[in-house]
PDB file of C-alpha atoms and ligand atoms in Angstrom:
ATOM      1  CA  UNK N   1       7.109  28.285 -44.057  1.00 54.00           C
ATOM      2  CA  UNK N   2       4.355  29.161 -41.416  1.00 70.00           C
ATOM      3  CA  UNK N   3       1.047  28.565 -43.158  1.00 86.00           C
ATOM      4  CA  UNK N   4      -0.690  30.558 -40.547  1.00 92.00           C
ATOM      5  CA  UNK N   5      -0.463  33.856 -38.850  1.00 93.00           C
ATOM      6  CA  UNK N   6       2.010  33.829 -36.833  1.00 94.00           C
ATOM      7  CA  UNK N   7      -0.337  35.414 -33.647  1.00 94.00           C
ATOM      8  CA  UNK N   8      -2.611  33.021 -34.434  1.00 95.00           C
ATOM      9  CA  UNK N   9       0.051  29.946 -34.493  1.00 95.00           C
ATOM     10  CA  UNK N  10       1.697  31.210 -31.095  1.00 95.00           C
ATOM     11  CA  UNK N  11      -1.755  31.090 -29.549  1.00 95.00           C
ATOM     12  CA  UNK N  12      -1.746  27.073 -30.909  1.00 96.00           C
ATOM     13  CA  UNK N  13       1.171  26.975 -29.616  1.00 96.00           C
ATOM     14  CA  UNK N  14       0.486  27.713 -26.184  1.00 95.00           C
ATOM     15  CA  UNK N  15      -2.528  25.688 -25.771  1.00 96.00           C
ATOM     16  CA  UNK N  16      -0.611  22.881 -27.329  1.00 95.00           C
ATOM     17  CA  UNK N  17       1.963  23.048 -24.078  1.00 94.00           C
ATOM     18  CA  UNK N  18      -1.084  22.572 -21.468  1.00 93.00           C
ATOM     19  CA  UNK N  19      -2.011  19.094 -19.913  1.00 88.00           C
ATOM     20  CA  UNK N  20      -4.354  16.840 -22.045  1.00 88.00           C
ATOM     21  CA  UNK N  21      -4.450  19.293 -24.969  1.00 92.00           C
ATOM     22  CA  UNK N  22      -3.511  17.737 -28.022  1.00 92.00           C
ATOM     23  CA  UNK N  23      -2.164  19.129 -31.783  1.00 93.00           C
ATOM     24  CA  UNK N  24      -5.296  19.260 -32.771  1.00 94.00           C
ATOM     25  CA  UNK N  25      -7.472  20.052 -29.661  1.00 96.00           C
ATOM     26  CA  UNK N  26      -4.890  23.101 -29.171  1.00 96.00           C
ATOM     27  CA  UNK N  27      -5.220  24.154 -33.301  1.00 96.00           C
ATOM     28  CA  UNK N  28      -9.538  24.027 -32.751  1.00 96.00           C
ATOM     29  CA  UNK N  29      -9.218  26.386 -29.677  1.00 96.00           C
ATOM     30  CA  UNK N  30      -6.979  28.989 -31.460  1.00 96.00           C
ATOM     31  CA  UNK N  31      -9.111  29.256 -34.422  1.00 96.00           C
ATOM     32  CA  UNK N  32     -12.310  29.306 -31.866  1.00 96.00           C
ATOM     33  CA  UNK N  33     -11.184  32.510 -30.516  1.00 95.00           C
ATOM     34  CA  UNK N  34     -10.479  34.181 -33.556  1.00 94.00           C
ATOM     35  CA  UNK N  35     -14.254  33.740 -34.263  1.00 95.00           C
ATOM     36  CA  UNK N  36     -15.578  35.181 -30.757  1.00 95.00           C
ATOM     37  CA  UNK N  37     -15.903  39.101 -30.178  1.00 96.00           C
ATOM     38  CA  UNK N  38     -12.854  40.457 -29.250  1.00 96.00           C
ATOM     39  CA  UNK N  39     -14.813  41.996 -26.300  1.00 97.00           C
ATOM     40  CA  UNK N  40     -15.098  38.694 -25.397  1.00 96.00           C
ATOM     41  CA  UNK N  41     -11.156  37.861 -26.029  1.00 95.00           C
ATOM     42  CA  UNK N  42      -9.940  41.227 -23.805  1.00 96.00           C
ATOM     43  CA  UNK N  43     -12.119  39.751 -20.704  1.00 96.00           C
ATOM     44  CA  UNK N  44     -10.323  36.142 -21.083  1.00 94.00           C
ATOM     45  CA  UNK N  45      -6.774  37.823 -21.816  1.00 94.00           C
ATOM     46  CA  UNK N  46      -7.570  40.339 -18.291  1.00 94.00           C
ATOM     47  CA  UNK N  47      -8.829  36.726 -16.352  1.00 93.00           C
ATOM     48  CA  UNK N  48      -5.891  34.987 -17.466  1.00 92.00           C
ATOM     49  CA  UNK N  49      -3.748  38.185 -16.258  1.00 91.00           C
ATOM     50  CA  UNK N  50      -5.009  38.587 -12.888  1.00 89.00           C
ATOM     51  CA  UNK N  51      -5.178  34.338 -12.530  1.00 88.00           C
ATOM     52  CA  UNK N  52      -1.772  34.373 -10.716  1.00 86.00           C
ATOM     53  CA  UNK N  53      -1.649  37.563  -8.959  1.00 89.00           C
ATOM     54  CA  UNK N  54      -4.424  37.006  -7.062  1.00 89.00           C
ATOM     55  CA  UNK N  55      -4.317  33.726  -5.815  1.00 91.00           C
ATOM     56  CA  UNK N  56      -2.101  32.543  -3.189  1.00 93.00           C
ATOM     57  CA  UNK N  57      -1.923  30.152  -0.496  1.00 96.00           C
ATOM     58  CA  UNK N  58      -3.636  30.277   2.491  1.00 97.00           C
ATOM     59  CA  UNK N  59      -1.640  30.577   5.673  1.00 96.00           C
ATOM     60  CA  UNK N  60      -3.140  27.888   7.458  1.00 96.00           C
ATOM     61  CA  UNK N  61      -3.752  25.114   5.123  1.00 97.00           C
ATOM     62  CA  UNK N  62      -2.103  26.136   1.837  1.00 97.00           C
ATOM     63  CA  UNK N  63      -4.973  25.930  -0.693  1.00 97.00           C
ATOM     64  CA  UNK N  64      -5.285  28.192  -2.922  1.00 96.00           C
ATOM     65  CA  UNK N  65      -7.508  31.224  -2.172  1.00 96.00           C
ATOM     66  CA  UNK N  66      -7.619  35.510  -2.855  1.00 94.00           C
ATOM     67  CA  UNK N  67      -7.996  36.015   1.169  1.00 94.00           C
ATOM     68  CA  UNK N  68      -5.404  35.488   3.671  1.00 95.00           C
ATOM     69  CA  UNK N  69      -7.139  32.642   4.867  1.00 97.00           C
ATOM     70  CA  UNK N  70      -8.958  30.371   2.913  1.00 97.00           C
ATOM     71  CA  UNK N  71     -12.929  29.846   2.883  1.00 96.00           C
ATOM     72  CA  UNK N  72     -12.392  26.413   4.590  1.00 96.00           C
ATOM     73  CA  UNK N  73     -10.388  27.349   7.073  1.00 96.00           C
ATOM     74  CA  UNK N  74     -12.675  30.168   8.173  1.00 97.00           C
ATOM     75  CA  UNK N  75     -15.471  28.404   8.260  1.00 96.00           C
ATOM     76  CA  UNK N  76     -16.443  27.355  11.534  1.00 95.00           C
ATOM     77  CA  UNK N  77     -18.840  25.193  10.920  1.00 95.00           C
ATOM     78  CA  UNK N  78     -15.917  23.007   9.840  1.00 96.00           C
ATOM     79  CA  UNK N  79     -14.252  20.257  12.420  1.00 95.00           C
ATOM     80  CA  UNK N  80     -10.805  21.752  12.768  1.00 94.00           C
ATOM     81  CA  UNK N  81      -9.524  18.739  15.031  1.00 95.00           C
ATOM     82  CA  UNK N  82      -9.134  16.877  11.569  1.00 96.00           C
ATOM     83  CA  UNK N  83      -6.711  17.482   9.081  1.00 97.00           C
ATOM     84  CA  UNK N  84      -6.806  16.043   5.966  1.00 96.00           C
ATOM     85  CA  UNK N  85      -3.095  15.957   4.057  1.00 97.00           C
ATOM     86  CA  UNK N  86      -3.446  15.734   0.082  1.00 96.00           C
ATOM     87  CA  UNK N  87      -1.170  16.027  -2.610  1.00 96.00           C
ATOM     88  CA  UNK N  88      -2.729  19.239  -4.523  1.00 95.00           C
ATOM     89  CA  UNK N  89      -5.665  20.835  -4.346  1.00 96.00           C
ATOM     90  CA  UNK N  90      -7.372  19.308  -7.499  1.00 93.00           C
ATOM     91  CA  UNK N  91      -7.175  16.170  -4.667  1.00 92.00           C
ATOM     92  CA  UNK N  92      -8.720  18.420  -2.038  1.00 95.00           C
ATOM     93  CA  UNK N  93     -11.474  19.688  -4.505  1.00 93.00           C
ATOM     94  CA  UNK N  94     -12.348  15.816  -5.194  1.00 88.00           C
ATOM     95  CA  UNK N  95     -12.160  15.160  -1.326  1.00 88.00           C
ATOM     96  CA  UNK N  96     -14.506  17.918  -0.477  1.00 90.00           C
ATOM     97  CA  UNK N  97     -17.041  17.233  -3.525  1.00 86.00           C
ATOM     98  CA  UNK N  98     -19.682  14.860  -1.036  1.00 76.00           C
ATOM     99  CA  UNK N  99     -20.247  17.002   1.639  1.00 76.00           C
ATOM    100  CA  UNK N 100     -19.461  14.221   3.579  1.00 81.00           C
ATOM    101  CA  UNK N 101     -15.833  15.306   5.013  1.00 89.00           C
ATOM    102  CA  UNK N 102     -16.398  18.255   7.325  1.00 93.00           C
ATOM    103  CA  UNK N 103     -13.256  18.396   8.695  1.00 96.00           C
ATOM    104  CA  UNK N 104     -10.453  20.705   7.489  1.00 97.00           C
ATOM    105  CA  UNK N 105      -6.855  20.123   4.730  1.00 97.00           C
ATOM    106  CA  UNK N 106      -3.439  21.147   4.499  1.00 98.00           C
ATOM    107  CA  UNK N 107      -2.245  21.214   0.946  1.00 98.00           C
ATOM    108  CA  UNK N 108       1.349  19.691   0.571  1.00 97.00           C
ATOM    109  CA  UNK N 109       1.698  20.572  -3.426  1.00 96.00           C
ATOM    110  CA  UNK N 110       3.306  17.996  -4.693  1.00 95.00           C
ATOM    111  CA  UNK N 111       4.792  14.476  -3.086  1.00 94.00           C
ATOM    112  CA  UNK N 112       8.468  13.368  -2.057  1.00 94.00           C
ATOM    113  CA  UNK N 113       9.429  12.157  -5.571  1.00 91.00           C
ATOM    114  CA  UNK N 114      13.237  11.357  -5.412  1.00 88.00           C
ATOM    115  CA  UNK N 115      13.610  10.653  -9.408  1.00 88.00           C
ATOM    116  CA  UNK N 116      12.343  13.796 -10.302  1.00 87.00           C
ATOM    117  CA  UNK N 117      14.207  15.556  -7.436  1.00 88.00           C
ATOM    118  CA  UNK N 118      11.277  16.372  -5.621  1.00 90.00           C
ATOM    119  CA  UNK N 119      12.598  16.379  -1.668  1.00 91.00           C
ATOM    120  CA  UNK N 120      11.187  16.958   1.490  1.00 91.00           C
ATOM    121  CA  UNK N 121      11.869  20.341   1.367  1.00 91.00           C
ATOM    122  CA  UNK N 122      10.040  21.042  -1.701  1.00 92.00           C
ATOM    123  CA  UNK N 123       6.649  20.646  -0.647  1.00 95.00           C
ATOM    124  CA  UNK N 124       4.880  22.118   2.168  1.00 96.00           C
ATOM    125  CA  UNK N 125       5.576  19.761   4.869  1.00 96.00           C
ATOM    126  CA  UNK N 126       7.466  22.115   7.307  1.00 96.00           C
ATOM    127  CA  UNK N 127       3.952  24.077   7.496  1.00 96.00           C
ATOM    128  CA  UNK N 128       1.977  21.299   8.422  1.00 96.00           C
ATOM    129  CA  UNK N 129       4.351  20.218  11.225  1.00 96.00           C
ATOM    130  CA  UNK N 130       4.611  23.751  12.816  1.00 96.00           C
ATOM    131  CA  UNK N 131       0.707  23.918  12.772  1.00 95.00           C
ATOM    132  CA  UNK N 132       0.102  20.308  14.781  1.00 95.00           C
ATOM    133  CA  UNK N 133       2.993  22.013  16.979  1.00 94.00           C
ATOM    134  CA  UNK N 134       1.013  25.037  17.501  1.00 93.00           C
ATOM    135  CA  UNK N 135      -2.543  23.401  17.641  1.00 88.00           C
ATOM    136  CA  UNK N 136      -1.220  20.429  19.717  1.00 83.00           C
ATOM    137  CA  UNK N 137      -4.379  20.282  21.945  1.00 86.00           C
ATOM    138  CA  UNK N 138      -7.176  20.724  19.779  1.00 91.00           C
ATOM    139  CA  UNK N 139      -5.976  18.270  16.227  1.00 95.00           C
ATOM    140  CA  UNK N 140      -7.092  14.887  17.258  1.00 95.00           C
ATOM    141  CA  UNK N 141      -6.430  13.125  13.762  1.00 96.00           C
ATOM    142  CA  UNK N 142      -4.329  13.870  10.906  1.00 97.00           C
ATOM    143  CA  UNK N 143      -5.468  11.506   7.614  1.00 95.00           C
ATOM    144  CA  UNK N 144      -2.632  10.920   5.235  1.00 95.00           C
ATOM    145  CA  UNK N 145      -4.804  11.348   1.567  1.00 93.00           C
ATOM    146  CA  UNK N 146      -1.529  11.132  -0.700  1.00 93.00           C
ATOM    147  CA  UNK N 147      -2.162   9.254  -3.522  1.00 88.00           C
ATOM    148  CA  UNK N 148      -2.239   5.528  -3.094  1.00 83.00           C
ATOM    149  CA  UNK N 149       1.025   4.966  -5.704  1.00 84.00           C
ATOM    150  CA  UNK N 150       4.957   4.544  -4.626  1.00 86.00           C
ATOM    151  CA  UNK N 151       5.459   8.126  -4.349  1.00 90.00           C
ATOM    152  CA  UNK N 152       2.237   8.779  -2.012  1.00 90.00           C
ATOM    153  CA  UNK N 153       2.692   5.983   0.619  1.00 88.00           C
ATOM    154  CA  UNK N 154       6.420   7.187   0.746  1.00 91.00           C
ATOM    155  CA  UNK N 155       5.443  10.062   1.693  1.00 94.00           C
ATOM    156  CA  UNK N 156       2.957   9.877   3.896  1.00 93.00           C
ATOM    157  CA  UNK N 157       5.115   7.588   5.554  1.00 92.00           C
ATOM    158  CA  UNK N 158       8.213  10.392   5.989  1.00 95.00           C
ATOM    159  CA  UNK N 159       5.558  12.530   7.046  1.00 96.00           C
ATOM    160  CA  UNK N 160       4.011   9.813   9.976  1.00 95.00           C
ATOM    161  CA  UNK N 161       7.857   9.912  11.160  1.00 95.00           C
ATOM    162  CA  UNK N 162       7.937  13.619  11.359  1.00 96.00           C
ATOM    163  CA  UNK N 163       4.306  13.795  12.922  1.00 95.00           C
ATOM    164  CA  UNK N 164       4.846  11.225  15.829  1.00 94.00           C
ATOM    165  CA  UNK N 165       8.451  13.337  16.479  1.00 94.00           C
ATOM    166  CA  UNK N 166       6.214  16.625  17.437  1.00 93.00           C
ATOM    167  CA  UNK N 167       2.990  14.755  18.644  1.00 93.00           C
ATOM    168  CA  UNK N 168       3.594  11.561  19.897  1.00 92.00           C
ATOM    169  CA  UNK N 169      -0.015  10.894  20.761  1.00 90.00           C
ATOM    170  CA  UNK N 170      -1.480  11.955  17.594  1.00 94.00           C
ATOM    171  CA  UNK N 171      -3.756   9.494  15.513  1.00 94.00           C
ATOM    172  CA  UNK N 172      -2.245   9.243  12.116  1.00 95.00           C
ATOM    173  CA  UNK N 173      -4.431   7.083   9.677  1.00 94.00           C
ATOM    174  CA  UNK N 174      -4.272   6.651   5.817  1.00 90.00           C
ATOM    175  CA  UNK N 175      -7.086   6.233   3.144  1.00 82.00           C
ATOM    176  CA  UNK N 176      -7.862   2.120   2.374  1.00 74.00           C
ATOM    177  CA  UNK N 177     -10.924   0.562   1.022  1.00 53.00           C
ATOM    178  CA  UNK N 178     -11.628   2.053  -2.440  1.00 59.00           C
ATOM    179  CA  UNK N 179      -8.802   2.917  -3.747  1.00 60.00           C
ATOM    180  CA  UNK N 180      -7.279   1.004  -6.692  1.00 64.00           C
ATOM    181  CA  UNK N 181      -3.251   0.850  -6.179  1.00 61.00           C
ATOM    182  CA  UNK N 182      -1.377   3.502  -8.440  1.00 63.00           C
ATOM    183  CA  UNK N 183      -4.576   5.096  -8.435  1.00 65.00           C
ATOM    184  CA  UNK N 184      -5.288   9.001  -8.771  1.00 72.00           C
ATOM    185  CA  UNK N 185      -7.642  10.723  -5.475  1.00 70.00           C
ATOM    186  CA  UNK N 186      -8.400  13.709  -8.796  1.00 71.00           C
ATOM    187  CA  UNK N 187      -9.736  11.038 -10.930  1.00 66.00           C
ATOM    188  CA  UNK N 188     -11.996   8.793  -8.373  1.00 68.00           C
ATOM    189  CA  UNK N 189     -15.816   9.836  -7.532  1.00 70.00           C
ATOM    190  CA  UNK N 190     -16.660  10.965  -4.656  1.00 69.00           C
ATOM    191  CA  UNK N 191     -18.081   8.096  -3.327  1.00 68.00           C
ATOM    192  CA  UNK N 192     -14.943   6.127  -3.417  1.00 73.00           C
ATOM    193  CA  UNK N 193     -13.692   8.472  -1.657  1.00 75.00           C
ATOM    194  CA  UNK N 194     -16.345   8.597   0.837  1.00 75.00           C
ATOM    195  CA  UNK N 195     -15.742   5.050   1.287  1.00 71.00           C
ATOM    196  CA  UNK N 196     -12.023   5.380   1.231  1.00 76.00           C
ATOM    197  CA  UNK N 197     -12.289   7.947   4.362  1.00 78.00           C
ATOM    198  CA  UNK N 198     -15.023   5.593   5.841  1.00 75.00           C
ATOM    199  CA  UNK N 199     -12.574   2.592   5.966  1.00 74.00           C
ATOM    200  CA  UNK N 200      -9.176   4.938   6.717  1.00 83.00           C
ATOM    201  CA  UNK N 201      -6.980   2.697   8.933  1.00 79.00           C
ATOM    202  CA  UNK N 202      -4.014   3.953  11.529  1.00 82.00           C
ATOM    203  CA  UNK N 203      -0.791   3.857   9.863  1.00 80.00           C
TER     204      UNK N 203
HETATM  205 ZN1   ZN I 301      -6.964  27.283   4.499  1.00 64.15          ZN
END
């Protein structure tokens, strides 16, 4: 039998289901917002409603933003003959953290991932190739960020191919000094990262 209400145990529940929340982590938020003001607990419930309807992907770059276009790609103080290609954009967020990138991102969500049945064609490759089409004459360099693990270097590799098939001439280079193999770009600091862009070699 249910020891608790049963509101109060779907709400455990739930948090229980998200990333790095444990049993008990997940039981200590549910009984936190029992004690705030319920004033309080109707402006989280109307964030958490609005969370996915308002954000979407930007049409240029695919990070996530409430414009059409996102505030990096409209920002002209940015160096749009770069392109940056990460994973997610928990990877861009780390990326952009220094200051010290100015250039601009496209956001593939997710990487080629064959044993989870992640293909090509389920991440947001296509995108990326019809904008290096389009912007042929002004990208210079396109950086491959994926994650330094199996999965990233295979795909940035797939995605070299396609590159060099629509702009031969295009400098294609990868992140290198820094970066611990199998490593995670959301988990290192910025100034690895810094480093890791400083020392990017062509692939
Ligand atoms: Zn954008």
């Amino acid at each position: 039998m249910n020891k608790l209400p049963a509101s109060l145990q779907k709400a455990i529940d739930f948090f229980d289901k998200l990333p790095s929340i444990g049993g008990k982590t997940a039981r200590r938020l549910g009984f936190y917002l029992l004690r705030i003001p319920q004033s309080d607990l109707e402006e989280f419930a109307a964030i958490l409603l609005e969370l996915k309807k308002k954000s979407h992907y930007c049409k240029i770059c695919m990070n996530l933003t409430e414009e059409e276009i996102c505030a990096i790609c409209t920002d002209s103080s940015r160096d749009s003959t770069m392109i940056t290609v990460v994973e997610d954009v928990i990877d861009l967020l780390s990326m952009d953290a220094g200051n010290q990138y100015n250039g601009v991102y496209h956001v593939l969500h997710g990487r080629i991932d064959p044993l989870n049945y992640i293909g090509p064609e389920e991440i947001y490759i296509q995108q990326l190739l019809t904008r290096i089409k389009e912007d042929k004459n002004t990208i210079k360099e396109v950086i491959l960020a994926t994650n330094p693990n199996t999965e990233g270097e295979a795909t940035a590799l797939y995605i070299k191919k396609l590159i060099l098939e629509v702009a031969p001439e295009l400098r294609i280079s990868r992140l290198a000094y820094g970066l611990p193999i199998g490593a995670d770009l959301e988990y290192a600091d910025y100034l690895t990262l810094q480093r890791a862009m400083e020392g990017r070699r062509d692939l």
